[in-house]
Amino acid sequence: MIRVEPVTLEFNGIRLEPLAPHHADGLRAAACDGQLWKLRVTSVPEPDDVEAYIGRALEMPDRLAFAVVDVSTDAVIGTTSYHDILPQVDRVEVGWTWYAKSRQRSHVNTSCKLLLLSHAFDTLGCLVVGLRTDVFNHASQAAIERLGAKKDGIIRHHALRRDGTVRDTVLYSILRGEWPATKSQLHYRLSLHGHD
C-alpha cells in the first residue's frame, strides 16, 4: 500500500517543493503572467485569492500540492499536485497543474511530469497514475496525450467550473507496465527542448 508524504523533488532545473503559505507572492506572480485566472477551464486563482487557494489545497485530505520552482532564479512558476490518492489500490492522480504563461510549451511541464511520475511509480510503487481535465481544455488534453497517457473516458456533468457551468471531465491513466515506454518518451521530448 502506497504512502504519499511531503517530499521535495528536483530535476532539470525544476524543483517541486510542498506548497506552503510563503509561496503566495510567487504563485500570484505566476498567475499574473498571462492573466491565467481568466481562462474558464483552469483552476488558476485570481491574484487576491492566492492565499485562500493555498489554504484550500493544504486542507484537502487526499491531496499533496507542490510549488513549481525555477532552480536558477528560485522563482515560483506554477503549481501541481498529487490528488485523489487511493492507497488501497496504489493509485494517485496528477493534476491541479498550471504554469506561468511564459513557461508553457517549454521543458517545464515535461520535467514536472517526469518528476511526479518517476516518484509515483519508482519510489511509491503506484500501479496506476491518473490525469484529468476539462473536456473543453484542448491544450491540456493534448499535453496529457503527449505524455503517453491513455484516455479512459469522459465523466459527464462532473464538476463545477469557475463560471458556474458544469464541466464534463476527460480521464486518462498510465499503468505501471506502460511506465518504461512513457519514461523513455518523456526523456526524448526533453532532448528536443535541449534539456535533460
mmCIF file of C-alpha atoms in Angstrom:
data_model
loop_
_atom_site.group_PDB
_atom_site.id
_atom_site.type_symbol
_atom_site.label_atom_id
_atom_site.label_comp_id
_atom_site.label_asym_id
_atom_site.label_seq_id
_atom_site.Cartn_x
_atom_site.Cartn_y
_atom_site.Cartn_z
ATOM 1 C CA MET A 1 0.000 0.000 0.000
ATOM 2 C CA ILE A 2 1.483 3.342 -1.062
ATOM 3 C CA ARG A 3 2.273 6.111 1.449
ATOM 4 C CA VAL A 4 2.261 9.598 -0.070
ATOM 5 C CA GLU A 5 4.168 12.007 2.171
ATOM 6 C CA PRO A 6 5.567 15.515 1.627
ATOM 7 C CA VAL A 7 8.771 15.408 -0.393
ATOM 8 C CA THR A 8 10.944 17.796 -2.412
ATOM 9 C CA LEU A 9 11.845 16.621 -5.913
ATOM 10 C CA GLU A 10 14.382 18.218 -8.266
ATOM 11 C CA PHE A 11 15.359 17.592 -11.892
ATOM 12 C CA ASN A 12 16.382 19.533 -14.975
ATOM 13 C CA GLY A 13 16.376 22.964 -13.329
ATOM 14 C CA ILE A 14 12.932 22.451 -11.763
ATOM 15 C CA ARG A 15 12.194 21.874 -8.082
ATOM 16 C CA LEU A 16 8.874 20.664 -6.697
ATOM 17 C CA GLU A 17 8.508 21.564 -3.048
ATOM 18 C CA PRO A 18 5.473 21.150 -0.799
ATOM 19 C CA LEU A 19 3.177 24.137 -1.311
ATOM 20 C CA ALA A 20 3.146 26.485 1.685
ATOM 21 C CA PRO A 21 1.815 29.959 2.574
ATOM 22 C CA HIS A 22 5.204 31.552 1.851
ATOM 23 C CA HIS A 23 4.752 30.661 -1.843
ATOM 24 C CA ALA A 24 1.820 33.097 -2.184
ATOM 25 C CA ASP A 25 3.695 36.026 -3.755
ATOM 26 C CA GLY A 26 5.443 33.787 -6.266
ATOM 27 C CA LEU A 27 2.228 31.991 -7.166
ATOM 28 C CA ARG A 28 0.476 35.338 -7.611
ATOM 29 C CA ALA A 29 3.205 36.497 -9.999
ATOM 30 C CA ALA A 30 2.927 33.236 -11.951
ATOM 31 C CA ALA A 31 -0.847 33.628 -12.266
ATOM 32 C CA CYS A 32 -0.432 37.230 -13.441
ATOM 33 C CA ASP A 33 1.937 36.051 -16.186
ATOM 34 C CA GLY A 34 -0.794 35.681 -18.798
ATOM 35 C CA GLN A 35 -3.771 36.533 -16.522
ATOM 36 C CA LEU A 36 -4.464 32.818 -16.296
ATOM 37 C CA TRP A 37 -7.439 33.128 -13.951
ATOM 38 C CA LYS A 38 -9.457 34.458 -16.895
ATOM 39 C CA LEU A 39 -9.403 31.017 -18.531
ATOM 40 C CA ARG A 40 -12.683 29.302 -17.662
ATOM 41 C CA VAL A 41 -11.255 25.781 -17.993
ATOM 42 C CA THR A 42 -8.481 26.058 -15.372
ATOM 43 C CA SER A 43 -8.263 26.298 -11.585
ATOM 44 C CA VAL A 44 -5.846 29.253 -11.528
ATOM 45 C CA PRO A 45 -6.705 31.642 -8.677
ATOM 46 C CA GLU A 46 -7.314 35.353 -9.083
ATOM 47 C CA PRO A 47 -4.467 37.423 -7.574
ATOM 48 C CA ASP A 48 -6.499 38.364 -4.485
ATOM 49 C CA ASP A 49 -7.442 34.714 -3.878
ATOM 50 C CA VAL A 50 -3.970 33.135 -3.856
ATOM 51 C CA GLU A 51 -3.691 32.778 -0.072
ATOM 52 C CA ALA A 52 -7.136 31.144 0.123
ATOM 53 C CA TYR A 53 -6.225 28.919 -2.855
ATOM 54 C CA ILE A 54 -3.140 27.679 -0.993
ATOM 55 C CA GLY A 55 -5.194 27.191 2.170
ATOM 56 C CA ARG A 56 -7.778 25.088 0.336
ATOM 57 C CA ALA A 57 -5.045 22.979 -1.270
ATOM 58 C CA LEU A 58 -3.464 22.282 2.110
ATOM 59 C CA GLU A 59 -6.805 21.370 3.704
ATOM 60 C CA MET A 60 -7.716 18.680 1.166
ATOM 61 C CA PRO A 61 -7.078 15.321 2.852
ATOM 62 C CA ASP A 62 -6.208 13.390 -0.319
ATOM 63 C CA ARG A 63 -4.005 16.000 -1.989
ATOM 64 C CA LEU A 64 -0.298 16.817 -1.811
ATOM 65 C CA ALA A 65 0.256 20.171 -3.528
ATOM 66 C CA PHE A 66 3.626 21.387 -4.797
ATOM 67 C CA ALA A 67 5.054 24.756 -5.772
ATOM 68 C CA VAL A 68 6.941 24.532 -9.069
ATOM 69 C CA VAL A 69 10.202 26.462 -8.653
ATOM 70 C CA ASP A 70 12.812 27.503 -11.222
ATOM 71 C CA VAL A 71 16.061 26.431 -9.549
ATOM 72 C CA SER A 72 18.183 29.076 -11.300
ATOM 73 C CA THR A 73 16.100 32.021 -10.039
ATOM 74 C CA ASP A 74 14.192 30.484 -7.101
ATOM 75 C CA ALA A 75 11.023 31.897 -8.702
ATOM 76 C CA VAL A 76 7.699 30.106 -8.268
ATOM 77 C CA ILE A 77 6.442 29.436 -11.799
ATOM 78 C CA GLY A 78 3.343 27.349 -11.104
ATOM 79 C CA THR A 79 1.860 24.529 -9.085
ATOM 80 C CA THR A 80 0.945 20.864 -9.434
ATOM 81 C CA SER A 81 -0.383 18.151 -7.130
ATOM 82 C CA TYR A 82 -0.871 14.535 -6.358
ATOM 83 C CA HIS A 83 -4.588 14.196 -5.608
ATOM 84 C CA ASP A 84 -7.335 11.600 -5.291
ATOM 85 C CA ILE A 85 -4.747 9.458 -3.546
ATOM 86 C CA LEU A 86 -6.089 5.909 -3.116
ATOM 87 C CA PRO A 87 -3.544 3.873 -1.106
ATOM 88 C CA GLN A 88 -5.773 0.780 -1.065
ATOM 89 C CA VAL A 89 -5.402 0.414 -4.854
ATOM 90 C CA ASP A 90 -1.939 2.014 -5.174
ATOM 91 C CA ARG A 91 -3.272 4.903 -7.285
ATOM 92 C CA VAL A 92 -2.657 8.628 -7.390
ATOM 93 C CA GLU A 93 -3.711 11.297 -9.836
ATOM 94 C CA VAL A 94 -1.577 14.186 -11.030
ATOM 95 C CA GLY A 95 -3.401 17.448 -11.531
ATOM 96 C CA TRP A 96 -4.311 20.923 -10.312
ATOM 97 C CA THR A 97 -1.417 21.836 -12.618
ATOM 98 C CA TRP A 98 -0.763 25.244 -14.133
ATOM 99 C CA TYR A 99 2.279 27.282 -15.081
ATOM 100 C CA ALA A 100 3.011 30.927 -15.841
ATOM 101 C CA LYS A 101 2.192 31.588 -19.496
ATOM 102 C CA SER A 102 5.851 32.306 -20.288
ATOM 103 C CA ARG A 103 6.754 28.766 -19.131
ATOM 104 C CA GLN A 104 4.062 26.929 -21.086
ATOM 105 C CA ARG A 105 5.174 24.847 -24.085
ATOM 106 C CA SER A 106 8.680 24.697 -22.609
ATOM 107 C CA HIS A 107 10.562 21.900 -20.843
ATOM 108 C CA VAL A 108 8.780 22.721 -17.561
ATOM 109 C CA ASN A 109 5.674 20.516 -17.878
ATOM 110 C CA THR A 110 7.624 17.524 -19.199
ATOM 111 C CA SER A 111 10.196 17.882 -16.398
ATOM 112 C CA CYS A 112 7.478 18.143 -13.745
ATOM 113 C CA LYS A 113 5.639 15.118 -15.109
ATOM 114 C CA LEU A 114 8.880 13.109 -15.156
ATOM 115 C CA LEU A 115 9.478 14.033 -11.504
ATOM 116 C CA LEU A 116 5.942 13.181 -10.406
ATOM 117 C CA LEU A 117 5.573 10.006 -12.456
ATOM 118 C CA SER A 118 9.041 8.728 -11.503
ATOM 119 C CA HIS A 119 8.311 9.302 -7.829
ATOM 120 C CA ALA A 120 4.865 7.700 -8.130
ATOM 121 C CA PHE A 121 5.966 4.570 -9.995
ATOM 122 C CA ASP A 122 9.604 4.093 -8.933
ATOM 123 C CA THR A 123 9.512 5.290 -5.303
ATOM 124 C CA LEU A 124 5.921 4.986 -4.093
ATOM 125 C CA GLY A 125 5.166 1.827 -6.063
ATOM 126 C CA CYS A 126 1.960 3.049 -7.710
ATOM 127 C CA LEU A 127 0.222 0.669 -10.083
ATOM 128 C CA VAL A 128 -1.556 3.476 -11.953
ATOM 129 C CA VAL A 129 -1.352 7.255 -12.211
ATOM 130 C CA GLY A 130 -4.414 9.135 -13.408
ATOM 131 C CA LEU A 131 -4.796 12.554 -15.013
ATOM 132 C CA ARG A 132 -7.961 14.502 -15.778
ATOM 133 C CA THR A 133 -9.012 17.729 -17.456
ATOM 134 C CA ASP A 134 -11.981 19.713 -18.685
ATOM 135 C CA VAL A 135 -13.493 18.429 -21.938
ATOM 136 C CA PHE A 136 -13.012 21.940 -23.372
ATOM 137 C CA ASN A 137 -9.371 22.256 -22.250
ATOM 138 C CA HIS A 138 -7.941 21.031 -25.535
ATOM 139 C CA ALA A 139 -4.413 22.257 -24.740
ATOM 140 C CA SER A 140 -4.368 20.201 -21.549
ATOM 141 C CA GLN A 141 -5.726 17.121 -23.328
ATOM 142 C CA ALA A 142 -3.022 17.419 -25.983
ATOM 143 C CA ALA A 143 -0.333 17.808 -23.301
ATOM 144 C CA ILE A 144 -1.603 14.733 -21.423
ATOM 145 C CA GLU A 145 -1.726 12.701 -24.629
ATOM 146 C CA ARG A 146 1.851 13.764 -25.469
ATOM 147 C CA LEU A 147 2.875 12.176 -22.163
ATOM 148 C CA GLY A 148 1.658 8.843 -23.461
ATOM 149 C CA ALA A 149 -1.356 8.593 -21.164
ATOM 150 C CA LYS A 150 -4.337 6.600 -22.436
ATOM 151 C CA LYS A 151 -7.842 8.080 -22.469
ATOM 152 C CA ASP A 152 -10.101 6.137 -20.106
ATOM 153 C CA GLY A 153 -13.267 8.046 -20.933
ATOM 154 C CA ILE A 154 -15.407 11.031 -20.054
ATOM 155 C CA ILE A 155 -17.410 11.603 -16.889
ATOM 156 C CA ARG A 156 -20.352 13.742 -17.939
ATOM 157 C CA HIS A 157 -21.715 16.541 -15.758
ATOM 158 C CA HIS A 158 -18.873 16.057 -13.300
ATOM 159 C CA ALA A 159 -17.605 19.285 -11.714
ATOM 160 C CA LEU A 160 -18.320 22.995 -11.452
ATOM 161 C CA ARG A 161 -16.301 25.496 -13.458
ATOM 162 C CA ARG A 162 -15.483 28.909 -12.015
ATOM 163 C CA ASP A 163 -18.256 30.482 -14.139
ATOM 164 C CA GLY A 164 -20.896 28.206 -12.579
ATOM 165 C CA THR A 165 -21.322 25.908 -15.586
ATOM 166 C CA VAL A 166 -20.819 22.168 -15.103
ATOM 167 C CA ARG A 167 -17.962 20.519 -16.937
ATOM 168 C CA ASP A 168 -17.521 17.093 -18.432
ATOM 169 C CA THR A 169 -14.187 15.616 -17.280
ATOM 170 C CA VAL A 170 -11.833 13.634 -19.519
ATOM 171 C CA LEU A 171 -9.961 10.902 -17.626
ATOM 172 C CA TYR A 172 -6.570 9.471 -18.590
ATOM 173 C CA SER A 173 -4.209 6.988 -16.984
ATOM 174 C CA ILE A 174 -0.752 5.448 -17.210
ATOM 175 C CA LEU A 175 -0.361 1.881 -15.928
ATOM 176 C CA ARG A 176 2.809 0.644 -14.259
ATOM 177 C CA GLY A 177 3.571 -1.628 -17.235
ATOM 178 C CA GLU A 178 3.371 1.390 -19.562
ATOM 179 C CA TRP A 179 5.737 3.490 -17.456
ATOM 180 C CA PRO A 180 9.067 2.407 -19.038
ATOM 181 C CA ALA A 181 7.913 3.410 -22.524
ATOM 182 C CA THR A 182 6.347 6.627 -21.224
ATOM 183 C CA LYS A 183 9.532 7.473 -19.333
ATOM 184 C CA SER A 184 11.624 6.991 -22.477
ATOM 185 C CA GLN A 185 9.230 9.195 -24.442
ATOM 186 C CA LEU A 186 9.445 11.968 -21.841
ATOM 187 C CA HIS A 187 13.246 11.910 -21.898
ATOM 188 C CA TYR A 188 13.124 12.039 -25.701
ATOM 189 C CA ARG A 189 10.797 15.057 -25.591
ATOM 190 C CA LEU A 190 13.183 16.829 -23.228
ATOM 191 C CA SER A 191 16.088 16.157 -25.576
ATOM 192 C CA LEU A 192 14.149 18.032 -28.274
ATOM 193 C CA HIS A 193 13.916 21.069 -25.939
ATOM 194 C CA GLY A 194 17.676 20.944 -25.366
ATOM 195 C CA HIS A 195 17.260 19.870 -21.731
ATOM 196 C CA ASP A 196 17.792 16.654 -19.764
#
